[in-house]
Coordinates of C-alpha atoms and ligand atoms in Angstrom, one line a residue:
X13 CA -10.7 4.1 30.2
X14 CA -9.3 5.4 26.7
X15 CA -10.7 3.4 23.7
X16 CA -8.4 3.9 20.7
X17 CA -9.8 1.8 18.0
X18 CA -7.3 1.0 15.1
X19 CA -8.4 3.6 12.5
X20 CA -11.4 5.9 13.1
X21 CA -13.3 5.7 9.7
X22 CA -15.5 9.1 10.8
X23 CA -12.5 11.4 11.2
X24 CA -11.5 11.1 7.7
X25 CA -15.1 12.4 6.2
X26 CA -15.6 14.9 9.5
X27 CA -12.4 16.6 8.3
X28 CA -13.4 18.0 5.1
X29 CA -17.2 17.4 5.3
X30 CA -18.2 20.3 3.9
X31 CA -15.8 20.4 0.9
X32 CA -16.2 16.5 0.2
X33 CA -20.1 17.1 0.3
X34 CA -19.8 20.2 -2.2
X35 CA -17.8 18.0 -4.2
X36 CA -19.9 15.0 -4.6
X37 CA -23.0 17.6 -5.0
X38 CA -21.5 19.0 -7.8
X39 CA -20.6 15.3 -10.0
X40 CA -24.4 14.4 -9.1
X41 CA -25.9 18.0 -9.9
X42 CA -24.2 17.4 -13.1
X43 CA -25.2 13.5 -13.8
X44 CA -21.7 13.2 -14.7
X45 CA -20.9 9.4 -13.3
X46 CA -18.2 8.0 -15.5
X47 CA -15.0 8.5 -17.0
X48 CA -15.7 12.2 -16.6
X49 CA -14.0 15.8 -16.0
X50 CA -13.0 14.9 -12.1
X51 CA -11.6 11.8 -12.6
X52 CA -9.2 13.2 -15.8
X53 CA -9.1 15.9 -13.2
X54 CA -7.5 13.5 -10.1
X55 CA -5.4 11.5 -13.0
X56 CA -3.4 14.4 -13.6
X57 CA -3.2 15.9 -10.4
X58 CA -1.9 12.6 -8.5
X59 CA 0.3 11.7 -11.9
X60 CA 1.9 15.7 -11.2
X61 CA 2.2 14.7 -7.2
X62 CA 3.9 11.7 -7.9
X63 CA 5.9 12.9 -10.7
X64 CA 4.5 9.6 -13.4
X65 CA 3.8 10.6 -16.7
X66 CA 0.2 9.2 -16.3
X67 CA -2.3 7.7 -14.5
X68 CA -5.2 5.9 -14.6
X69 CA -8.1 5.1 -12.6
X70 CA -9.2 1.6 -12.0
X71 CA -12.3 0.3 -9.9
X72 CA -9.1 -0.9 -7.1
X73 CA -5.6 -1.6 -6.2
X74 CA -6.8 -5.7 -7.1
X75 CA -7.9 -4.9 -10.6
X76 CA -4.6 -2.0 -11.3
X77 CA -2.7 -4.9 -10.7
X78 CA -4.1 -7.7 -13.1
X79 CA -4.5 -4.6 -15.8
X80 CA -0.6 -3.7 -15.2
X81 CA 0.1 -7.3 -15.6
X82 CA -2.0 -7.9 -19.3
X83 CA -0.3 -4.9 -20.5
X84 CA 2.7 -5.9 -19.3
X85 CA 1.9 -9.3 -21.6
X86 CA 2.3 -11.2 -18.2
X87 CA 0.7 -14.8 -18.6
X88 CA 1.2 -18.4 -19.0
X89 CA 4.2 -19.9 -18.6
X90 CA 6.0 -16.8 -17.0
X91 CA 6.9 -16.9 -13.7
X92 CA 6.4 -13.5 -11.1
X93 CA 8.5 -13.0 -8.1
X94 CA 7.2 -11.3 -4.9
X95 CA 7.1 -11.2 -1.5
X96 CA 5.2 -13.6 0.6
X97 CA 4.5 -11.0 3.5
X98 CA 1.9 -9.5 1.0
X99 CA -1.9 -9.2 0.9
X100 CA -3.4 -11.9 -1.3
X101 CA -4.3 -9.3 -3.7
X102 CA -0.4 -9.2 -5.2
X103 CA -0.3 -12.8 -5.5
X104 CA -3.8 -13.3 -6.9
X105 CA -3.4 -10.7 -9.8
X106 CA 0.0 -13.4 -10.6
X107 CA -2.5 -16.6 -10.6
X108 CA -5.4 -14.8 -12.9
X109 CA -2.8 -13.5 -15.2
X110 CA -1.9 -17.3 -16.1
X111 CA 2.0 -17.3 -14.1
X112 CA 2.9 -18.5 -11.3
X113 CA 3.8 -16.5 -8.2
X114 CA 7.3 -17.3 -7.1
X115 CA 7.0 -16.2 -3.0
X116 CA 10.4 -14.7 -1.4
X117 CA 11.5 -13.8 1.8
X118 CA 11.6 -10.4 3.0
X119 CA 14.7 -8.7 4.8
X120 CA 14.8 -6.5 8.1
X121 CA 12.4 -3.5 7.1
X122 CA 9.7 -6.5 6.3
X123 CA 9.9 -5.2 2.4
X124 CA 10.9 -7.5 -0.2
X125 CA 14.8 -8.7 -0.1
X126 CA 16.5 -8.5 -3.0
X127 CA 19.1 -11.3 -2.3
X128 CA 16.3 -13.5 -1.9
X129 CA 14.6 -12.6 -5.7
X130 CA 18.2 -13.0 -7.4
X131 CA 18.0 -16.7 -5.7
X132 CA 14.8 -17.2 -7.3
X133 CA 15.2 -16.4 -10.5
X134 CA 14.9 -19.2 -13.2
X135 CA 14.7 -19.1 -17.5
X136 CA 10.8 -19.0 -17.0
X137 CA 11.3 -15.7 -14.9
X138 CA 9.0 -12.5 -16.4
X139 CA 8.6 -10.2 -13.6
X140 CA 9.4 -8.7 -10.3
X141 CA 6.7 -7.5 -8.3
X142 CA 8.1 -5.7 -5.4
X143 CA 5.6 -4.1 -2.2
X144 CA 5.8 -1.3 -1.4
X145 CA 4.6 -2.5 2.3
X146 CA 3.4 -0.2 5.3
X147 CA 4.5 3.0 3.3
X148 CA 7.9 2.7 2.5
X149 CA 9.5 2.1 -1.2
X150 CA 12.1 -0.7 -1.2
X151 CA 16.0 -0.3 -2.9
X152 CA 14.7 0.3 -5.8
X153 CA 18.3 0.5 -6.9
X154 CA 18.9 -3.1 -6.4
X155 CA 16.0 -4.3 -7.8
X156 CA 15.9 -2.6 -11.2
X157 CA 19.7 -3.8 -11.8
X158 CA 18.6 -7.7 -11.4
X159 CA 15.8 -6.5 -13.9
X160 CA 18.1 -4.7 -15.7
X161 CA 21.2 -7.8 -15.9
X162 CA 18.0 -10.6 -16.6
X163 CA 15.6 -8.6 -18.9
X164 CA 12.6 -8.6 -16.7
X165 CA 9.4 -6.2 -15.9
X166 CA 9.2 -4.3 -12.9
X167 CA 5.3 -4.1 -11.7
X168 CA 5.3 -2.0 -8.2
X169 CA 2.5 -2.9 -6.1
X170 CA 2.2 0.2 -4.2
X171 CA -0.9 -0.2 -2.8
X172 CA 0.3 1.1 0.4
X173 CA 2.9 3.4 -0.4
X174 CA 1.5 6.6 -2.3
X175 CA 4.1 9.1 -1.7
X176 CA 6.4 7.6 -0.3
X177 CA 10.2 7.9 -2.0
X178 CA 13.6 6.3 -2.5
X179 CA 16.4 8.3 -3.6
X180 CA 13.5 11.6 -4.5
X181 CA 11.5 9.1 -6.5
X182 CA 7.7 8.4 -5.5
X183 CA 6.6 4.8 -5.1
X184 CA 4.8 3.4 -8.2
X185 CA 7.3 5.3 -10.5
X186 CA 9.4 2.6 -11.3
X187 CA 9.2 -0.2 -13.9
X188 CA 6.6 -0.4 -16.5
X189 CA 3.7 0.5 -14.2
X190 CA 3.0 1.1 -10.3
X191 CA -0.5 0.1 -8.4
X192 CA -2.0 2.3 -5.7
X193 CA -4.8 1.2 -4.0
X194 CA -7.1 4.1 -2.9
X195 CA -8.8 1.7 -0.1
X196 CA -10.9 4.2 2.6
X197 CA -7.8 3.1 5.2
X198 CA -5.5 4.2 2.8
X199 CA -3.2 6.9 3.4
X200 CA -5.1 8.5 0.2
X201 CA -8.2 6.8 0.5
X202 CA -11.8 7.2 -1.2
X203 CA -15.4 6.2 0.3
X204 CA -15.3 2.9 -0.9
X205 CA -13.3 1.0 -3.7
X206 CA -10.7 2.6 -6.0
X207 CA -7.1 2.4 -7.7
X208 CA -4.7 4.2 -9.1
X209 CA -2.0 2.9 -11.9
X210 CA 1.1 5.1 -13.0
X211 CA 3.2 4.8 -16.3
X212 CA 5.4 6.6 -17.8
X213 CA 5.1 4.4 -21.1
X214 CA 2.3 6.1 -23.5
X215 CA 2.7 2.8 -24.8
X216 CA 1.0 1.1 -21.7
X217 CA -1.2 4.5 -20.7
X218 CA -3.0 3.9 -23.9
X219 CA -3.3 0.2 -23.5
X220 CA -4.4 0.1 -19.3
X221 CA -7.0 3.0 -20.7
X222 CA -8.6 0.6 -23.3
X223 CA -7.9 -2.9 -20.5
X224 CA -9.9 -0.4 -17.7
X225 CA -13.1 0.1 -20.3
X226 CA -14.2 -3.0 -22.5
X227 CA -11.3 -2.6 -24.6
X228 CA -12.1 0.3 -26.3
X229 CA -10.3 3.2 -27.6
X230 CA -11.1 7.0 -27.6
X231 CA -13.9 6.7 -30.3
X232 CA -15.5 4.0 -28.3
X233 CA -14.6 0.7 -30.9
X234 CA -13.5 -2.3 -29.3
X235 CA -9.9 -2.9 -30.1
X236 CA -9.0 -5.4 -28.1
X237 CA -10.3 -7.5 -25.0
X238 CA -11.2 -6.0 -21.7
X239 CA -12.9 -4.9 -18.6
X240 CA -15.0 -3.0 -16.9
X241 CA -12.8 -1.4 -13.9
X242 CA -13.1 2.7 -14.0
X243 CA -12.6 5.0 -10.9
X244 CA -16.0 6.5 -10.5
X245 CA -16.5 10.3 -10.7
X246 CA -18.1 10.6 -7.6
X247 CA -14.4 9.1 -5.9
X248 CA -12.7 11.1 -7.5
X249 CA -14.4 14.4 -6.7
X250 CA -13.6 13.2 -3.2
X251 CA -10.2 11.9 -3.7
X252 CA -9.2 15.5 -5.5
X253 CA -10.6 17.0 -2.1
X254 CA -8.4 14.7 0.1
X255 CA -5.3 15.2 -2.5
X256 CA -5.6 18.9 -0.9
X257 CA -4.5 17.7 2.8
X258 CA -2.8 14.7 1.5
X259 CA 0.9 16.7 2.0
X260 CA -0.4 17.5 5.8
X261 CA -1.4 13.8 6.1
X262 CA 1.5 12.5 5.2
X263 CA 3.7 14.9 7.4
X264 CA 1.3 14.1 10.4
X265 CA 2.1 9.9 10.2
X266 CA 5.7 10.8 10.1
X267 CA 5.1 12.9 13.4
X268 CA 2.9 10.0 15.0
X269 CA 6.0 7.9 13.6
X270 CA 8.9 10.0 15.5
X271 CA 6.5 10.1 18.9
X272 CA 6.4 5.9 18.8
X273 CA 10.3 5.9 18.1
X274 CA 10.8 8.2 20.9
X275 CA 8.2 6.1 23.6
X276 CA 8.9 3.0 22.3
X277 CA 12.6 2.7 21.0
X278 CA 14.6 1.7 23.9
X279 CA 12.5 -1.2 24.1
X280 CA 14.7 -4.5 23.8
X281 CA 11.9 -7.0 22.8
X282 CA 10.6 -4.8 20.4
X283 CA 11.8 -3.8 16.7
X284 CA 10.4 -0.7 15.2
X285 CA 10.1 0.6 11.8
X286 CA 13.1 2.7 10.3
X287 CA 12.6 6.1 11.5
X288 CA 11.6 8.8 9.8
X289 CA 14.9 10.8 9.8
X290 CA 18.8 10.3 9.4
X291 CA 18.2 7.6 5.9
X292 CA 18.1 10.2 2.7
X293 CA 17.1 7.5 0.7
X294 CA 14.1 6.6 1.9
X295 CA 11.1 9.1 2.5
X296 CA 8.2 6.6 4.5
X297 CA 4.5 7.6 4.8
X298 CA 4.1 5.3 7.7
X299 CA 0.7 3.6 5.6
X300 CA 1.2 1.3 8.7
X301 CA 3.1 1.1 11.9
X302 CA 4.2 -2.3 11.6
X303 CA 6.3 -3.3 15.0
X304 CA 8.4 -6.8 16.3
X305 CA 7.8 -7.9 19.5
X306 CA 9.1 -11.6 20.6
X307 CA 5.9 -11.5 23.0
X308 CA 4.0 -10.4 20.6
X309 CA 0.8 -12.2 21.7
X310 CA 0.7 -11.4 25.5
X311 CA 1.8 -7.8 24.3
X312 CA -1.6 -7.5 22.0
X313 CA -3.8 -8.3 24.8
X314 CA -2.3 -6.1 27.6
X315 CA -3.1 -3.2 25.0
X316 CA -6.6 -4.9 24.2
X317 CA -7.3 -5.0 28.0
X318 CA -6.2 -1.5 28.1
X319 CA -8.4 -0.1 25.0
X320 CA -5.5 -0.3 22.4
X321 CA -6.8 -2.0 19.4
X322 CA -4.0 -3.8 17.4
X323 CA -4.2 -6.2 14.5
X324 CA -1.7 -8.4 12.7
X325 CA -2.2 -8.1 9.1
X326 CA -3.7 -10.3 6.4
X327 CA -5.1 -12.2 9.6
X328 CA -1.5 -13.2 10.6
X329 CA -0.7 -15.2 7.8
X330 CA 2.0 -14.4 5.0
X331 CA 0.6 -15.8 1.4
X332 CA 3.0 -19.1 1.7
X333 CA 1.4 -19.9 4.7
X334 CA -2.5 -20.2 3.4
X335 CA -2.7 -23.9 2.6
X336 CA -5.9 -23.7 0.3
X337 CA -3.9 -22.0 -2.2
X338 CA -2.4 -25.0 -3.3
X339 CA 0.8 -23.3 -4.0
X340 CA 4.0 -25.8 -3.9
X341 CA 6.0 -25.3 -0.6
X342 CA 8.2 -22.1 -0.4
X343 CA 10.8 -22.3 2.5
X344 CA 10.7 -18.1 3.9
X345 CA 12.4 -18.8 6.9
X346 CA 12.7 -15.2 7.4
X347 CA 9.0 -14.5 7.2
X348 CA 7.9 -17.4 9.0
X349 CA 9.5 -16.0 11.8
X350 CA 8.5 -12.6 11.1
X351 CA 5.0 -13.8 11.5
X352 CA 5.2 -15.1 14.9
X353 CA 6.4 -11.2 15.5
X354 CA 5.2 -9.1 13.9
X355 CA 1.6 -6.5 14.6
X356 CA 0.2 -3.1 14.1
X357 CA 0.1 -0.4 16.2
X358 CA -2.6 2.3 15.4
X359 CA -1.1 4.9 12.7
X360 CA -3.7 7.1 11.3
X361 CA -3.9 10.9 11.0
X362 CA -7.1 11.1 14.3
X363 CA -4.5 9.7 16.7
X364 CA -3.5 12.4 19.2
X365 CA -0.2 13.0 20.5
X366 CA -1.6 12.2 24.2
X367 CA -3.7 8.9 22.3
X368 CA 0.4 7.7 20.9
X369 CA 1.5 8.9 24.6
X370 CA -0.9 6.6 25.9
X371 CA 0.0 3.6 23.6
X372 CA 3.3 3.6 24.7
X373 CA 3.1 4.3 28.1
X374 CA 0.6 0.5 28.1
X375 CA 3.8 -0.8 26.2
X376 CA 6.0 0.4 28.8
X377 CA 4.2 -0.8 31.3
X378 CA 4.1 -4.4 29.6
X379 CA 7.5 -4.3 30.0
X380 CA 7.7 -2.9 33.8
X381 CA 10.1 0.0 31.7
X382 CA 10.1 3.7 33.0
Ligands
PLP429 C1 -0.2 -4.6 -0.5 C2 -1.6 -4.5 -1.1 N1 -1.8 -4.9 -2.4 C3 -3.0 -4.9 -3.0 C4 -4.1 -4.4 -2.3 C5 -5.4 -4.4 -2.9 O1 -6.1 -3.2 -3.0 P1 -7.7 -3.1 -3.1 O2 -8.2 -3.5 -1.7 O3 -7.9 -1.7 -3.4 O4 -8.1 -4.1 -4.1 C6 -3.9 -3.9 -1.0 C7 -5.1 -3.4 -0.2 O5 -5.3 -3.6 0.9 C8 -2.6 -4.0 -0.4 O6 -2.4 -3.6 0.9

């Protein structure tokens, strides 16, 4: 029988083994571990891909977030508005700054609704901290002119969207800074932890720089307090191999993402993604195939009993919905539902076109469709 596990963690080193390996050989030949030529190397190459001003490396796409947030002067008293369909990551950076997450409701692409941040906005309101969920970059548009009208910071939390566009502009572009988290799943991922921030304020460059290293400046005195949260060498050695294929990647997950639209769209108890094509505003890099089904459950195991590993993420639960938070009760009627729906397909760049075939053929099948 098929197997198709949900990512295939082998395939992304047995791509480029030998390049990665010459790579890493070369920062460890060297003895160069930290804050060194690669990793100034990667910053400007991914800030030139993205079209940001800067970048900086950061030990994750946790950390970027809670630096993004200090610089941003984020803390006590403020309140942050995000999405609750979100991993805890984007909520937790809110709760260590010192504010308080405000949770929303998101709208039909399962991205944060904008209707539902301009009803939670209150005097105490600092920031919006829009997703950038399963590789697609929300209406930007909207959201900066509530920022704009009430004076607040835009912090992107594009963890899962690197490259990914609306209107031309890359994910993690907007606002004051953007987070990327270069997680080994991740459509740009390293061999263990990493993160990315972009700014186009040398303002805030200079200050996430210090925030990332003790709080020190170029000649190494401390200037104010920080951390210790730097993208190793050795990651970004590999991540400046990956950035190589990273345009093929991407154009590969938008294929895998037209072959499930064409087995799976006709489906009525299913909602997919937007499609790739036919929307100019939005350019997706399909981070994750994120699906509705109102059988969701007896759908997963058919495709479990047939080989298909699915999973729903952040273990099924939206961040309003983890009760040792103690967070006070947010009504999201839109994501509570959403959450009895919603799952991932497999979307990674070893699927086949025969493996996708096979997915939705099991779906079909579900269904007793042709
Ligand atoms: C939406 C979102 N935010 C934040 C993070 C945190 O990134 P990291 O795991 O690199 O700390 C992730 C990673 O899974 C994520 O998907």
């Amino acid at each position: 029988m098929m197997q198709i596990p949900f990512f295939r963690y082998p395939h992304v080193f047995g791509q480029q083994r030998e390049e990665i390996l010459a790579a890493m050989l070369k920062v460890m030949d060297r003895g160069g571990f930290i804050l060194q030529d690669e990793l100034r190397e990667f910053e400007q190459a991914i800030a030139a891909f993205v079209g940001a001003r800067h970048a900086v490396g950061v030990g994750n796409g946790t950390d970027s977030l809670c630096l993004a947030l200090q610089a941003a002067g984020v803390g006590a008293g403020d309140e942050v508005i995000l999405a609750s369909h979100t991993y805890i990551a984007t909520a937790a950076a809110v709760h260590f700054s010192g504010a308080s997450p405000v949770l929303v409701d998101c709208g039909p692409d399962h991205l944060i609704d904008p209707a539902a941040v301009e009803a939670a906005l209150t005097p105490r309101t600092r920031a919006i901290m829009p997703t950038q969920l399963n590789g697609r970059t929300s209406d930007m548009d909207r959201l900066e002119a509530i920022a704009g009208k009430h004076r607040l910071v835009i912090i992107e939390d594009a963890a899962q969207a690197l490259g990914s566009k609306f209107k031309g502009r890359c994910a993690g572009t907007f606002g004051l800074a953007g987070s990327i988290s270069l997680y080994p799943a991740k459509v740009l991922g390293c061999f263990g932890d990493g993160g990315l921030l972009f700014t186009d304020s040398d303002a805030t460059w200079t200050a996430l720089k210090q925030l990332r290293d003790h709080g020190r400046n170029d000649d190494g005195l401390v200037v104010r307090w920080g951390t210790n949260s730097r993208l190793d060498n050795l990651q970004a050695a590999v991540l400046l191999t990956k950035l190589r294929i990273f345009p093929q990647e991407i154009t590969r997950r938008r294929q895998l993402a037209r072959l499930y639209r064409e087995g799976l769209g006709d489906l009525e108890d299913m909602t997919l993604p937007p499609g790739p094509d036919g929307d100019p505003d939005h350019f997706d890099v399909y981070q994750n195939y994120e699906v509705e089904a109102g059988r969701r459950d007896a759908l997963r195991e058919h495709l479990e009993r047939h080989g298909v590993r699915t999973i729903i993420q952040w273990a099924g639960r939206a961040v309003h919905q983890f009760a040792g938070l103690g967070l006070p009760p947010f009504r999201l009627p839109a994501t509570d539902r959403l959450f009895t729906r919603c799952f991932l397909l497999p979307m990674n760049t070893s699927l086949t076109d025969a493996e996708v075939a096979f997915i939705c053929d099991v779906v079909r099948a579900f269904y007793g469709a042709k």
